C-alpha atoms as one frame of an Amber mdcrd trajectory, in Angstrom:
protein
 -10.865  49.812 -10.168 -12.437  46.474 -10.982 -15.828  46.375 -12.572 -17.001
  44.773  -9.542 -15.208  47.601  -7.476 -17.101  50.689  -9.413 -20.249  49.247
  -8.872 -19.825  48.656  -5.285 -18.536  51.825  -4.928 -21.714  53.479  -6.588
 -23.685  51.947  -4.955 -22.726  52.880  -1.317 -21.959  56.314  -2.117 -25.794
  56.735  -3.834 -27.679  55.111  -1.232 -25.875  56.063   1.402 -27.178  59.920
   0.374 -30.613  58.778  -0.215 -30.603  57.099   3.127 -29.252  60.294   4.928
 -31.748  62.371   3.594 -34.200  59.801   4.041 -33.433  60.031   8.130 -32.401
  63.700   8.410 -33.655  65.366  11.119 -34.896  62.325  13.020 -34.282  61.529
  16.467 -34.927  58.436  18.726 -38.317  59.103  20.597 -38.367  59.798  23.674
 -40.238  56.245  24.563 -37.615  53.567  23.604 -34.523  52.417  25.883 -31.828
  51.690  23.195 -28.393  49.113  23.548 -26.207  50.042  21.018 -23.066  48.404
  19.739 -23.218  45.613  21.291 -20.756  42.814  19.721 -22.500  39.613  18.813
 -19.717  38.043  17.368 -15.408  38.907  17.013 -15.714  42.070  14.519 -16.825
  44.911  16.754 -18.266  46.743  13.726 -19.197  44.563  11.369 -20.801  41.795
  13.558 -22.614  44.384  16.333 -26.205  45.091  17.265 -28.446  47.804  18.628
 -31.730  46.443  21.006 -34.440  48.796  20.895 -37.834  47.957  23.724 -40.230
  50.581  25.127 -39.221  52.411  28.118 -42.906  51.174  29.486 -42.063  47.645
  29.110 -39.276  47.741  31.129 -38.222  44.576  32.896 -41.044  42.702  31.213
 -40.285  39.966  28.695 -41.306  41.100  25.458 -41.323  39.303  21.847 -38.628
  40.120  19.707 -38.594  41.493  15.960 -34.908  41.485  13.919 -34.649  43.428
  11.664 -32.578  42.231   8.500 -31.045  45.036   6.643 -31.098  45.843   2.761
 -28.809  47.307   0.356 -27.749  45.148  -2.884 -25.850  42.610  -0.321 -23.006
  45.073  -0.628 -24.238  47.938   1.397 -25.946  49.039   4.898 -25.984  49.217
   8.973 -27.639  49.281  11.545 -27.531  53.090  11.971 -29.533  53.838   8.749
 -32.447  51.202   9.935 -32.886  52.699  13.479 -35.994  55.041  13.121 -37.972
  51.905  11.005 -36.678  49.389  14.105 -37.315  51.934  16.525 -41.010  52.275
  15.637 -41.327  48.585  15.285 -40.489  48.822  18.949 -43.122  51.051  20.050
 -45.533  48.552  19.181 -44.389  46.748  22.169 -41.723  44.295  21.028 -37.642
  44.233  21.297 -36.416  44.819  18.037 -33.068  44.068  17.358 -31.436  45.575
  14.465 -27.608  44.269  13.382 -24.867  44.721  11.082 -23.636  41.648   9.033
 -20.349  41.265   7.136 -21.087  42.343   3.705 -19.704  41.484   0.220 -17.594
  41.586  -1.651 -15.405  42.206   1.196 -17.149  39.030   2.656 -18.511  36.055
   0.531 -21.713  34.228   1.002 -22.732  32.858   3.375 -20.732  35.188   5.676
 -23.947  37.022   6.247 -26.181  34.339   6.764 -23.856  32.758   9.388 -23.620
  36.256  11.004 -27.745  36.287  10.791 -27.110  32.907  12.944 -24.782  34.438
  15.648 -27.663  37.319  16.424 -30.350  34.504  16.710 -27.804  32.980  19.060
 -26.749  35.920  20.900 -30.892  36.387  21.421 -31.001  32.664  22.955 -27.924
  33.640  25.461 -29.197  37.179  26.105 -32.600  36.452  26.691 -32.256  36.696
  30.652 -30.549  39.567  30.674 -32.699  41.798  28.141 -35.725  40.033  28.620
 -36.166  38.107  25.282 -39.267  35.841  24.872 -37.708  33.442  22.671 -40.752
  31.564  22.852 -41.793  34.250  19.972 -39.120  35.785  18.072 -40.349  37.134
  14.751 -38.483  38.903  11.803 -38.703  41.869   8.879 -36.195  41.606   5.831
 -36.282  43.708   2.599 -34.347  43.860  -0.773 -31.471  41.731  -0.239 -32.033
  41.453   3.193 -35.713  39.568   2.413 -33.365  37.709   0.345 -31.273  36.707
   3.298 -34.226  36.249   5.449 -36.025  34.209   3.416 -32.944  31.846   2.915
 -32.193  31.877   7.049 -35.923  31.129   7.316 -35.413  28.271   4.971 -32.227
  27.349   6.911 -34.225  27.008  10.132 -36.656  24.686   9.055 -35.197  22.705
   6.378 -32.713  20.005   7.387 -31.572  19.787   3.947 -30.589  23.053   3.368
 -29.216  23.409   6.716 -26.817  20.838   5.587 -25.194  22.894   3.396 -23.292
  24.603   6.533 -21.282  24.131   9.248 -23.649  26.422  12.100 -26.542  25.164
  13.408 -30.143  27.099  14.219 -30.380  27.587  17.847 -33.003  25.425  18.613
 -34.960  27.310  21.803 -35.664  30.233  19.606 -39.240  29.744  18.269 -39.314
  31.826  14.410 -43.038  31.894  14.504 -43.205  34.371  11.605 -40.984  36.616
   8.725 -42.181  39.668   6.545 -40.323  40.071   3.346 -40.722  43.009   2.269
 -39.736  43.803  -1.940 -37.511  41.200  -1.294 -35.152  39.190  -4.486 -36.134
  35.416  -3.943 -34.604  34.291  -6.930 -31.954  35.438  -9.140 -32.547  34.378
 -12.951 -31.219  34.069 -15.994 -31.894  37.586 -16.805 -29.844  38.992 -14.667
 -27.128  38.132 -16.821 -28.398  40.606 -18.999 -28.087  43.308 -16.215 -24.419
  44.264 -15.680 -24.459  45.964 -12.308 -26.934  42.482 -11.378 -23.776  40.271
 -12.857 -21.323  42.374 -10.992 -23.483  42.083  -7.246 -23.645  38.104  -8.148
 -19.993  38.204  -8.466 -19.592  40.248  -5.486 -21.538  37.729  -3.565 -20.595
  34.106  -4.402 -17.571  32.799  -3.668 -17.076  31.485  -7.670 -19.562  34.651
  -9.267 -21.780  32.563 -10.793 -21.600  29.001 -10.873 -25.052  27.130 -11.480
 -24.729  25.358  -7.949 -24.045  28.564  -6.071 -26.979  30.362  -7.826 -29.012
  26.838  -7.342 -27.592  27.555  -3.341 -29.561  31.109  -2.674 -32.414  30.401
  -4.688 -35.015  31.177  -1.701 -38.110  29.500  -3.129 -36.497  25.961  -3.357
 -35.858  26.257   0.251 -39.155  26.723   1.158 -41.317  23.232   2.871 -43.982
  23.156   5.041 -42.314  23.766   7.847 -41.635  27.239   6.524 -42.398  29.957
   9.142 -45.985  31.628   8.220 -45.189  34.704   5.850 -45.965  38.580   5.098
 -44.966  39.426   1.444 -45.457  42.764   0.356 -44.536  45.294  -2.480 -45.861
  48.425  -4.489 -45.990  49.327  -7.944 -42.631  51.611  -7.974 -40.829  48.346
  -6.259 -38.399  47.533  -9.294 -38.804  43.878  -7.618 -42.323  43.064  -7.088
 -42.304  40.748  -9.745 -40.464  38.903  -7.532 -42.827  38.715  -4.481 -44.865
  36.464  -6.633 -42.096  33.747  -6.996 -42.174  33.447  -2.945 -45.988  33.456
  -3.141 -45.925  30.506  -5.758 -43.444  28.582  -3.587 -45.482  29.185  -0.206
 -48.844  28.201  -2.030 -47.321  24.796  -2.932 -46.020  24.204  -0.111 -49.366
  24.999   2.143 -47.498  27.367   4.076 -50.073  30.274   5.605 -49.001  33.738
   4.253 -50.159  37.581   3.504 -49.781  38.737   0.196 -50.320  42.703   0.139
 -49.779  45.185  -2.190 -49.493  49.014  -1.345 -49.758  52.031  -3.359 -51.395
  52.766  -6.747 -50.918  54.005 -10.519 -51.061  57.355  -8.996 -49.325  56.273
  -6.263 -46.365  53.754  -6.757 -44.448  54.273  -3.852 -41.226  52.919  -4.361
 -38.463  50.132  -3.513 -38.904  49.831   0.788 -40.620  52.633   0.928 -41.402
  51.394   4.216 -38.184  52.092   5.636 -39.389  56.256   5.293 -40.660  57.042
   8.572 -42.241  59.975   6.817 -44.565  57.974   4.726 -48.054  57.519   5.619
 -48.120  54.116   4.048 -45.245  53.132   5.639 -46.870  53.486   8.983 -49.906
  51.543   7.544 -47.480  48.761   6.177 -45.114  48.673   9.561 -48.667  48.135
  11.770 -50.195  45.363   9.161 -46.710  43.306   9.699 -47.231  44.392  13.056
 -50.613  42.931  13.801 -49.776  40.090  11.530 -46.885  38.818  14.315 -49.006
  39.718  17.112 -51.629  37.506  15.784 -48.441  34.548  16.234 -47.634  34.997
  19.564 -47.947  31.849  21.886 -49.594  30.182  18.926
């Protein structure tokens, strides 16, 4: 196996068992009407999605929340974010969570053009699962905050946009994202990091040319147009020096944003701790990002 190979391999096989344990013994409550596998694109696996709303809210149009997935670009599904999207819906939204085409099976921007297709699929669905796409919101963490932030950046820069041949529906409204211990920008010393080179390589279509990197730098795609913002990390996130890179970018570019910080010294949490339906202060996070969209709606 390729260098590249062993640490993709690693990587699914250890998080994959974290996440199981993570979600044994969890069930979907007995309040949410759940779509599953539906295709949003031409894999049936790969490019699917599950729509989670409150049985209570049926046939009433609802705001949406996706749900970006993490896992080093390399790994994750839908199936091991279902609990976290599920209780997202309770608060009386349809949450759609989705698989994307990951690397190094698929090269950027496979995923962000698959991020595209759900956004589409919610503009030609809305009549039939009763989508407000008036206010569609969105959660990304880890490398999915990475990919969220960049889609954000795609739908409201023109520049960037440029860059690709798909176009941002325009009907659906992204009135507000929470990254949560997101990677904004990959630096120099990554380089220094071997499974980090290996992921960059996994990801970019040349490894790790200085355009490509330049490409999915998140904070250079940020402009005042950028949707209002949640950031949030912990002291166990092995990333939350990052959150203050997206900070810096939003506070230059007068975009209005949350900047919160959970956990202690005694505390730390860890990397999307979130995610662990478990967790007290993941339930206190969840309904802060919460309150922070519902504060958006019909703005």
């Amino acid at each position: 196996m390729t260098e590249i190979e062993l640490v993709v391999a690693k990587i699914r096989e250890e998080f994959g068992t974290s996440d199981a344990k993570r979600d044994a013994g969890l069930a979907t409550p007995s309040d949410i009407q759940r779509f599953d596998n539906i295709c949003y694109g031409k894999d049936p696996v790969w490019q699917s999605l599950d729509l989670y709303r409150p049985k209570s809210m049926d046939g009433k149009k609802l705001p949406v929340i996706v749900s970006v997935h993490g896992g080093a670009w390399v790994y994750g599904t839908k199936e091991i974010y279902q609990f976290y999207c599920m209780r997202l819906a309770q608060f009386g939204f349809a949450v759609v969570n989705f698989n994307y085409r990951l690397a190094p099976e698929h090269k950027f921007p496979s995923s962000l053009e698959d991020t595209n297709l759900v956004f589409q699929w919610i503009e030609a669905n809305k009549e039939t699962y009763q989508l407000d796409t008036d206010n569609v919101f969105a959660v990304g963490d880890s490398a999915g905050g990475h990919l969220l932030g960049l889609y954000a950046g795609f739908a409201t820069n023109p520049e960037f946009a440029k860059n690709f041949a798909f176009e941002y529906p325009k009907s659906v409204k992204l009135r507000k994202i929470a990254l949560n211990c997101g990677k904004y920008i990959l630096n120099k010393e990554d380089y220094n990091d071997p499974q980090a080179t290996a992921l960059l390589a996994a990801l970019l279509e040349k490894g790790d040319t200085e355009e490509e990197i330049a490409l999915i730098d998140v904070t250079t795609k940020v402009t005042s147009n950028y949707p209002e913002t949640f950031v949030m990390t912990c002291p166990g996130d092995f990333l939350k020096n990052q959150a203050i890179l997206i900070v810096k970018a939003l506070e230059q570019n007068d975009v209005p944003f949350e900047y919160h910080f959970y956990g202690n010294k005694e505390n730390p949490l860890g990397h999307v701790f979130h995610v662990n339906q478990r967790l007290l202060e993941a339930e206190i996070c969840n309904k802060d990002e919460v309150e922070f969209f519902k504060k958006g709606i019909g703005e």
